[in-house]
PDB file of C-alpha atoms in Angstrom:
ATOM      1  CA  LEU A   1      66.059 106.240  34.276  1.00 53.00           C
ATOM      2  CA  PHE A   2      66.934 105.044  30.741  1.00 55.00           C
ATOM      3  CA  ARG A   3      69.217 107.731  30.235  1.00 59.00           C
ATOM      4  CA  SER A   4      71.064 106.668  33.125  1.00 69.00           C
ATOM      5  CA  ILE A   5      71.273 103.129  32.045  1.00 75.00           C
ATOM      6  CA  LEU A   6      72.550 104.158  28.683  1.00 76.00           C
ATOM      7  CA  LEU A   7      75.129 106.428  30.616  1.00 72.00           C
ATOM      8  CA  LYS A   8      76.508 103.332  32.611  1.00 72.00           C
ATOM      9  CA  GLN A   9      76.871 101.577  29.496  1.00 74.00           C
ATOM     10  CA  ARG A  10      78.734 104.373  28.166  1.00 75.00           C
ATOM     11  CA  ARG A  11      76.141 104.956  24.986  1.00 81.00           C
ATOM     12  CA  PHE A  12      76.602 108.691  25.687  1.00 81.00           C
ATOM     13  CA  GLY A  13      74.887 109.667  22.325  1.00 84.00           C
ATOM     14  CA  GLU A  14      71.845 107.839  22.955  1.00 86.00           C
ATOM     15  CA  SER A  15      71.731 108.873  26.615  1.00 85.00           C
ATOM     16  CA  MET A  16      71.898 112.855  25.511  1.00 87.00           C
ATOM     17  CA  ARG A  17      68.904 112.217  22.943  1.00 89.00           C
ATOM     18  CA  HIS A  18      66.790 110.607  25.707  1.00 87.00           C
ATOM     19  CA  ALA A  19      67.769 113.395  28.268  1.00 87.00           C
ATOM     20  CA  ARG A  20      66.954 116.076  25.596  1.00 91.00           C
ATOM     21  CA  LEU A  21      63.899 114.438  24.479  1.00 92.00           C
ATOM     22  CA  ALA A  22      62.728 114.125  28.343  1.00 90.00           C
ATOM     23  CA  LEU A  23      63.521 118.133  28.782  1.00 92.00           C
ATOM     24  CA  ASP A  24      61.497 118.666  25.222  1.00 94.00           C
ATOM     25  CA  LEU A  25      58.426 117.156  26.997  1.00 94.00           C
ATOM     26  CA  ASP A  26      58.588 119.182  30.299  1.00 95.00           C
ATOM     27  CA  PRO A  27      61.173 121.973  30.024  1.00 95.00           C
ATOM     28  CA  VAL A  28      60.250 123.122  33.792  1.00 96.00           C
ATOM     29  CA  SER A  29      60.826 119.763  35.107  1.00 94.00           C
ATOM     30  CA  VAL A  30      63.584 119.828  37.685  1.00 95.00           C
ATOM     31  CA  PRO A  31      64.644 116.100  37.382  1.00 91.00           C
ATOM     32  CA  ALA A  32      64.910 116.457  33.620  1.00 92.00           C
ATOM     33  CA  ASN A  33      67.126 119.438  33.603  1.00 95.00           C
ATOM     34  CA  GLN A  34      69.250 117.963  36.482  1.00 91.00           C
ATOM     35  CA  ASN A  35      69.560 114.778  34.211  1.00 89.00           C
ATOM     36  CA  LEU A  36      70.842 116.639  31.611  1.00 92.00           C
ATOM     37  CA  ALA A  37      73.350 118.666  33.696  1.00 93.00           C
ATOM     38  CA  ALA A  38      74.558 115.289  35.230  1.00 86.00           C
ATOM     39  CA  LEU A  39      75.147 113.893  31.771  1.00 88.00           C
ATOM     40  CA  PHE A  40      77.185 117.013  30.674  1.00 92.00           C
ATOM     41  CA  HIS A  41      79.060 116.543  34.056  1.00 86.00           C
ATOM     42  CA  TYR A  42      80.052 112.855  33.107  1.00 82.00           C
ATOM     43  CA  LEU A  43      80.778 113.752  29.570  1.00 85.00           C
ATOM     44  CA  LYS A  44      83.147 116.721  30.808  1.00 85.00           C
ATOM     45  CA  GLN A  45      81.065 119.213  29.264  1.00 92.00           C
ATOM     46  CA  ASP A  46      81.669 121.694  32.002  1.00 91.00           C
ATOM     47  CA  ASP A  47      80.075 124.902  30.435  1.00 95.00           C
ATOM     48  CA  ASP A  48      77.121 122.905  29.344  1.00 96.00           C
ATOM     49  CA  MET A  49      76.941 121.512  32.628  1.00 93.00           C
ATOM     50  CA  ILE A  50      77.010 124.843  34.541  1.00 95.00           C
ATOM     51  CA  ARG A  51      74.383 126.715  32.205  1.00 96.00           C
ATOM     52  CA  GLN A  52      72.155 123.533  32.747  1.00 96.00           C
ATOM     53  CA  TYR A  53      72.503 123.624  36.659  1.00 95.00           C
ATOM     54  CA  ARG A  54      71.863 127.318  36.572  1.00 95.00           C
ATOM     55  CA  LYS A  55      68.485 126.531  34.844  1.00 96.00           C
ATOM     56  CA  VAL A  56      67.916 124.154  37.848  1.00 96.00           C
ATOM     57  CA  LEU A  57      68.546 126.661  40.296  1.00 94.00           C
ATOM     58  CA  GLU A  58      66.299 129.143  38.544  1.00 95.00           C
ATOM     59  CA  LEU A  59      63.120 126.376  38.777  1.00 96.00           C
ATOM     60  CA  GLU A  60      64.703 125.370  42.446  1.00 93.00           C
ATOM     61  CA  PRO A  61      66.875 127.893  44.052  1.00 89.00           C
ATOM     62  CA  ARG A  62      67.780 125.892  46.962  1.00 85.00           C
ATOM     63  CA  HIS A  63      68.714 122.623  44.733  1.00 88.00           C
ATOM     64  CA  THR A  64      71.578 121.453  46.957  1.00 87.00           C
ATOM     65  CA  PHE A  65      73.067 118.899  44.090  1.00 86.00           C
ATOM     66  CA  ALA A  66      73.225 121.771  41.472  1.00 92.00           C
ATOM     67  CA  HIS A  67      75.363 124.229  43.920  1.00 91.00           C
ATOM     68  CA  LEU A  68      77.721 121.264  44.924  1.00 87.00           C
ATOM     69  CA  MET A  69      78.399 120.308  41.413  1.00 87.00           C
ATOM     70  CA  ILE A  70      78.887 123.785  40.250  1.00 93.00           C
ATOM     71  CA  ALA A  71      81.041 124.600  43.022  1.00 89.00           C
ATOM     72  CA  GLU A  72      83.319 121.258  42.007  1.00 85.00           C
ATOM     73  CA  VAL A  73      83.834 122.513  38.447  1.00 88.00           C
ATOM     74  CA  LEU A  74      84.681 126.027  39.567  1.00 91.00           C
ATOM     75  CA  THR A  75      87.005 124.450  41.926  1.00 86.00           C
ATOM     76  CA  GLU A  76      88.667 122.187  38.965  1.00 82.00           C
ATOM     77  CA  ARG A  77      88.910 125.506  37.090  1.00 86.00           C
ATOM     78  CA  GLY A  78      90.854 127.275  39.864  1.00 85.00           C
ATOM     79  CA  LEU A  79      88.141 129.456  40.881  1.00 85.00           C
ATOM     80  CA  SER A  80      87.831 128.548  44.748  1.00 81.00           C
ATOM     81  CA  SER A  81      86.792 131.654  45.922  1.00 79.00           C
ATOM     82  CA  GLU A  82      83.770 131.513  43.540  1.00 86.00           C
ATOM     83  CA  ALA A  83      83.422 127.694  44.400  1.00 84.00           C
ATOM     84  CA  TYR A  84      83.181 128.711  48.297  1.00 80.00           C
ATOM     85  CA  ARG A  85      80.471 131.120  47.343  1.00 82.00           C
ATOM     86  CA  GLU A  86      78.749 128.488  45.816  1.00 84.00           C
ATOM     87  CA  LEU A  87      78.906 126.041  48.600  1.00 79.00           C
ATOM     88  CA  GLU A  88      77.586 128.862  51.054  1.00 79.00           C
ATOM     89  CA  ALA A  89      74.637 129.103  48.993  1.00 77.00           C
ATOM     90  CA  ASN A  90      73.973 125.599  49.764  1.00 70.00           C
ATOM     91  CA  ALA A  91      74.586 126.160  53.698  1.00 63.00           C
ATOM     92  CA  ASP A  92      71.220 125.845  54.723  1.00 63.00           C
ATOM     93  CA  GLY A  93      71.704 122.699  57.201  1.00 53.00           C
ATOM     94  CA  THR A  94      73.075 120.474  54.788  1.00 69.00           C
ATOM     95  CA  LYS A  95      76.730 120.522  55.868  1.00 71.00           C
ATOM     96  CA  ASP A  96      76.509 116.957  57.355  1.00 78.00           C
ATOM     97  CA  ASP A  97      74.657 115.375  54.423  1.00 84.00           C
ATOM     98  CA  PRO A  98      76.635 112.423  52.653  1.00 89.00           C
ATOM     99  CA  LEU A  99      76.451 114.098  49.346  1.00 85.00           C
ATOM    100  CA  THR A 100      77.551 117.716  50.686  1.00 86.00           C
ATOM    101  CA  LEU A 101      80.532 115.821  52.751  1.00 90.00           C
ATOM    102  CA  ARG A 102      81.762 114.129  49.543  1.00 89.00           C
ATOM    103  CA  THR A 103      81.727 117.097  47.533  1.00 86.00           C
ATOM    104  CA  ARG A 104      83.709 119.143  49.957  1.00 87.00           C
ATOM    105  CA  GLY A 105      86.089 116.499  50.417  1.00 91.00           C
ATOM    106  CA  GLU A 106      86.432 116.411  46.628  1.00 89.00           C
ATOM    107  CA  ILE A 107      87.131 119.991  46.417  1.00 87.00           C
ATOM    108  CA  ALA A 108      89.462 119.919  49.196  1.00 89.00           C
ATOM    109  CA  ALA A 109      91.554 117.121  47.506  1.00 91.00           C
ATOM    110  CA  ILE A 110      91.388 119.397  44.369  1.00 87.00           C
ATOM    111  CA  LEU A 111      92.597 122.505  46.254  1.00 86.00           C
ATOM    112  CA  LYS A 112      95.474 120.133  47.921  1.00 90.00           C
ATOM    113  CA  ASP A 113      93.987 120.767  51.382  1.00 91.00           C
ATOM    114  CA  ARG A 114      94.518 117.399  53.036  1.00 95.00           C
ATOM    115  CA  ALA A 115      93.471 118.571  56.465  1.00 95.00           C
ATOM    116  CA  GLN A 116      89.915 119.447  55.033  1.00 92.00           C
ATOM    117  CA  ALA A 117      89.746 116.553  52.723  1.00 94.00           C
ATOM    118  CA  GLU A 118      90.684 114.217  55.701  1.00 96.00           C
ATOM    119  CA  ASP A 119      88.296 115.765  57.750  1.00 95.00           C
ATOM    120  CA  ALA A 120      85.440 115.001  55.147  1.00 94.00           C
ATOM    121  CA  LEU A 121      86.572 111.449  55.160  1.00 96.00           C
ATOM    122  CA  ARG A 122      86.622 111.171  58.967  1.00 95.00           C
ATOM    123  CA  ARG A 123      83.195 112.286  59.253  1.00 94.00           C
ATOM    124  CA  LEU A 124      81.775 110.169  56.180  1.00 95.00           C
ATOM    125  CA  ILE A 125      83.291 107.175  57.816  1.00 95.00           C
ATOM    126  CA  ALA A 126      81.863 108.236  61.505  1.00 93.00           C
ATOM    127  CA  ARG A 127      78.366 108.510  59.425  1.00 91.00           C
ATOM    128  CA  LYS A 128      78.797 105.261  57.707  1.00 90.00           C
ATOM    129  CA  SER A 129      77.927 102.980  60.412  1.00 83.00           C
ATOM    130  CA  SER A 130      74.517 104.609  60.728  1.00 83.00           C
ATOM    131  CA  GLY A 131      73.664 104.107  57.037  1.00 80.00           C
ATOM    132  CA  GLY A 132      73.155 106.346  54.007  1.00 83.00           C
ATOM    133  CA  VAL A 133      76.713 107.023  53.017  1.00 92.00           C
ATOM    134  CA  SER A 134      78.108 105.348  49.907  1.00 92.00           C
ATOM    135  CA  SER A 135      81.665 103.295  50.506  1.00 94.00           C
ATOM    136  CA  CYS A 136      82.282 104.883  46.848  1.00 93.00           C
ATOM    137  CA  TYR A 137      82.028 108.626  48.254  1.00 93.00           C
ATOM    138  CA  ILE A 138      85.111 107.603  50.538  1.00 95.00           C
ATOM    139  CA  ALA A 139      86.694 105.897  47.973  1.00 96.00           C
ATOM    140  CA  GLY A 140      86.606 108.936  45.376  1.00 94.00           C
ATOM    141  CA  ILE A 141      88.127 111.153  47.901  1.00 96.00           C
ATOM    142  CA  TYR A 142      90.770 108.768  48.726  1.00 97.00           C
ATOM    143  CA  ALA A 143      91.404 108.404  45.074  1.00 95.00           C
ATOM    144  CA  MET A 144      91.602 112.372  44.539  1.00 92.00           C
ATOM    145  CA  LEU A 145      93.970 112.711  47.141  1.00 96.00           C
ATOM    146  CA  GLY A 146      96.165 109.845  45.398  1.00 95.00           C
ATOM    147  CA  LYS A 147      95.700 107.199  48.228  1.00 96.00           C
ATOM    148  CA  LYS A 148      95.155 104.348  45.710  1.00 95.00           C
ATOM    149  CA  ASP A 149      95.422 101.660  48.353  1.00 97.00           C
ATOM    150  CA  ASP A 150      92.871 103.287  50.522  1.00 97.00           C
ATOM    151  CA  ALA A 151      90.411 103.891  47.407  1.00 95.00           C
ATOM    152  CA  PHE A 152      90.777 100.566  46.534  1.00 96.00           C
ATOM    153  CA  GLU A 153      89.886  99.152  49.948  1.00 97.00           C
ATOM    154  CA  TRP A 154      86.751 101.167  49.939  1.00 96.00           C
ATOM    155  CA  LEU A 155      85.675 100.230  46.457  1.00 96.00           C
ATOM    156  CA  GLU A 156      86.157  96.540  47.605  1.00 97.00           C
ATOM    157  CA  ARG A 157      83.786  97.407  50.471  1.00 95.00           C
ATOM    158  CA  ALA A 158      81.179  99.042  48.147  1.00 93.00           C
ATOM    159  CA  TYR A 159      81.273  95.683  45.917  1.00 95.00           C
ATOM    160  CA  GLY A 160      80.620  93.857  49.017  1.00 94.00           C
ATOM    161  CA  GLU A 161      77.794  96.364  49.732  1.00 94.00           C
ATOM    162  CA  TRP A 162      76.434  96.162  46.257  1.00 93.00           C
ATOM    163  CA  ASP A 163      76.831  99.828  46.188  1.00 88.00           C
ATOM    164  CA  GLY A 164      74.635 101.110  43.057  1.00 85.00           C
ATOM    165  CA  PHE A 165      77.207 103.967  42.881  1.00 84.00           C
ATOM    166  CA  LEU A 166      79.907 101.271  41.247  1.00 86.00           C
ATOM    167  CA  SER A 167      78.019 101.501  38.068  1.00 81.00           C
ATOM    168  CA  LEU A 168      78.824 105.269  37.610  1.00 76.00           C
ATOM    169  CA  LEU A 169      82.600 104.422  38.379  1.00 79.00           C
ATOM    170  CA  GLN A 170      83.723 104.411  34.622  1.00 78.00           C
ATOM    171  CA  VAL A 171      82.391 107.926  34.207  1.00 73.00           C
ATOM    172  CA  TYR A 172      82.453 109.713  37.669  1.00 75.00           C
ATOM    173  CA  PRO A 173      85.446 112.231  37.509  1.00 75.00           C
ATOM    174  CA  ALA A 174      86.791 111.406  40.856  1.00 77.00           C
ATOM    175  CA  PHE A 175      87.885 108.002  39.679  1.00 80.00           C
ATOM    176  CA  ASP A 176      89.873 109.371  36.656  1.00 80.00           C
TER     177      ASP A 176
END
């Protein structure tokens, strides 16, 4: 928790110290390993992030978030076939999960596959009414598609909803 607060304040050095301390205290903790991997992601240290998420997968092979984040970085590197293999490793009933839909939409946007990105958007928006979908997820995909007005519209909704994801806006890669 403390690492997360420091990250949101862009106090990256302190955040890294706390993440590593947590891992030193409990090296086989999935949350501690995931927190360090996420920090690497926000710092755009992709090689370190992939290595750390691979450690998470050694501890918990069906860890959805680890597969999704690795797939996204592989896509950004132009390794789309490897990214899709990573997504398939995570295909055990989570295809309609909001986090999975968000990541698939972001990957499709990176690959310039507008149809797939817009399909993910439609599905996220449809699920929004039943809850559990962050408006920031939708805004991020729109941002990556270059649809800035739509992205800002969904960010405004997120603000009105007190969406906690807004606190990551300045470090989340989709909003670069």
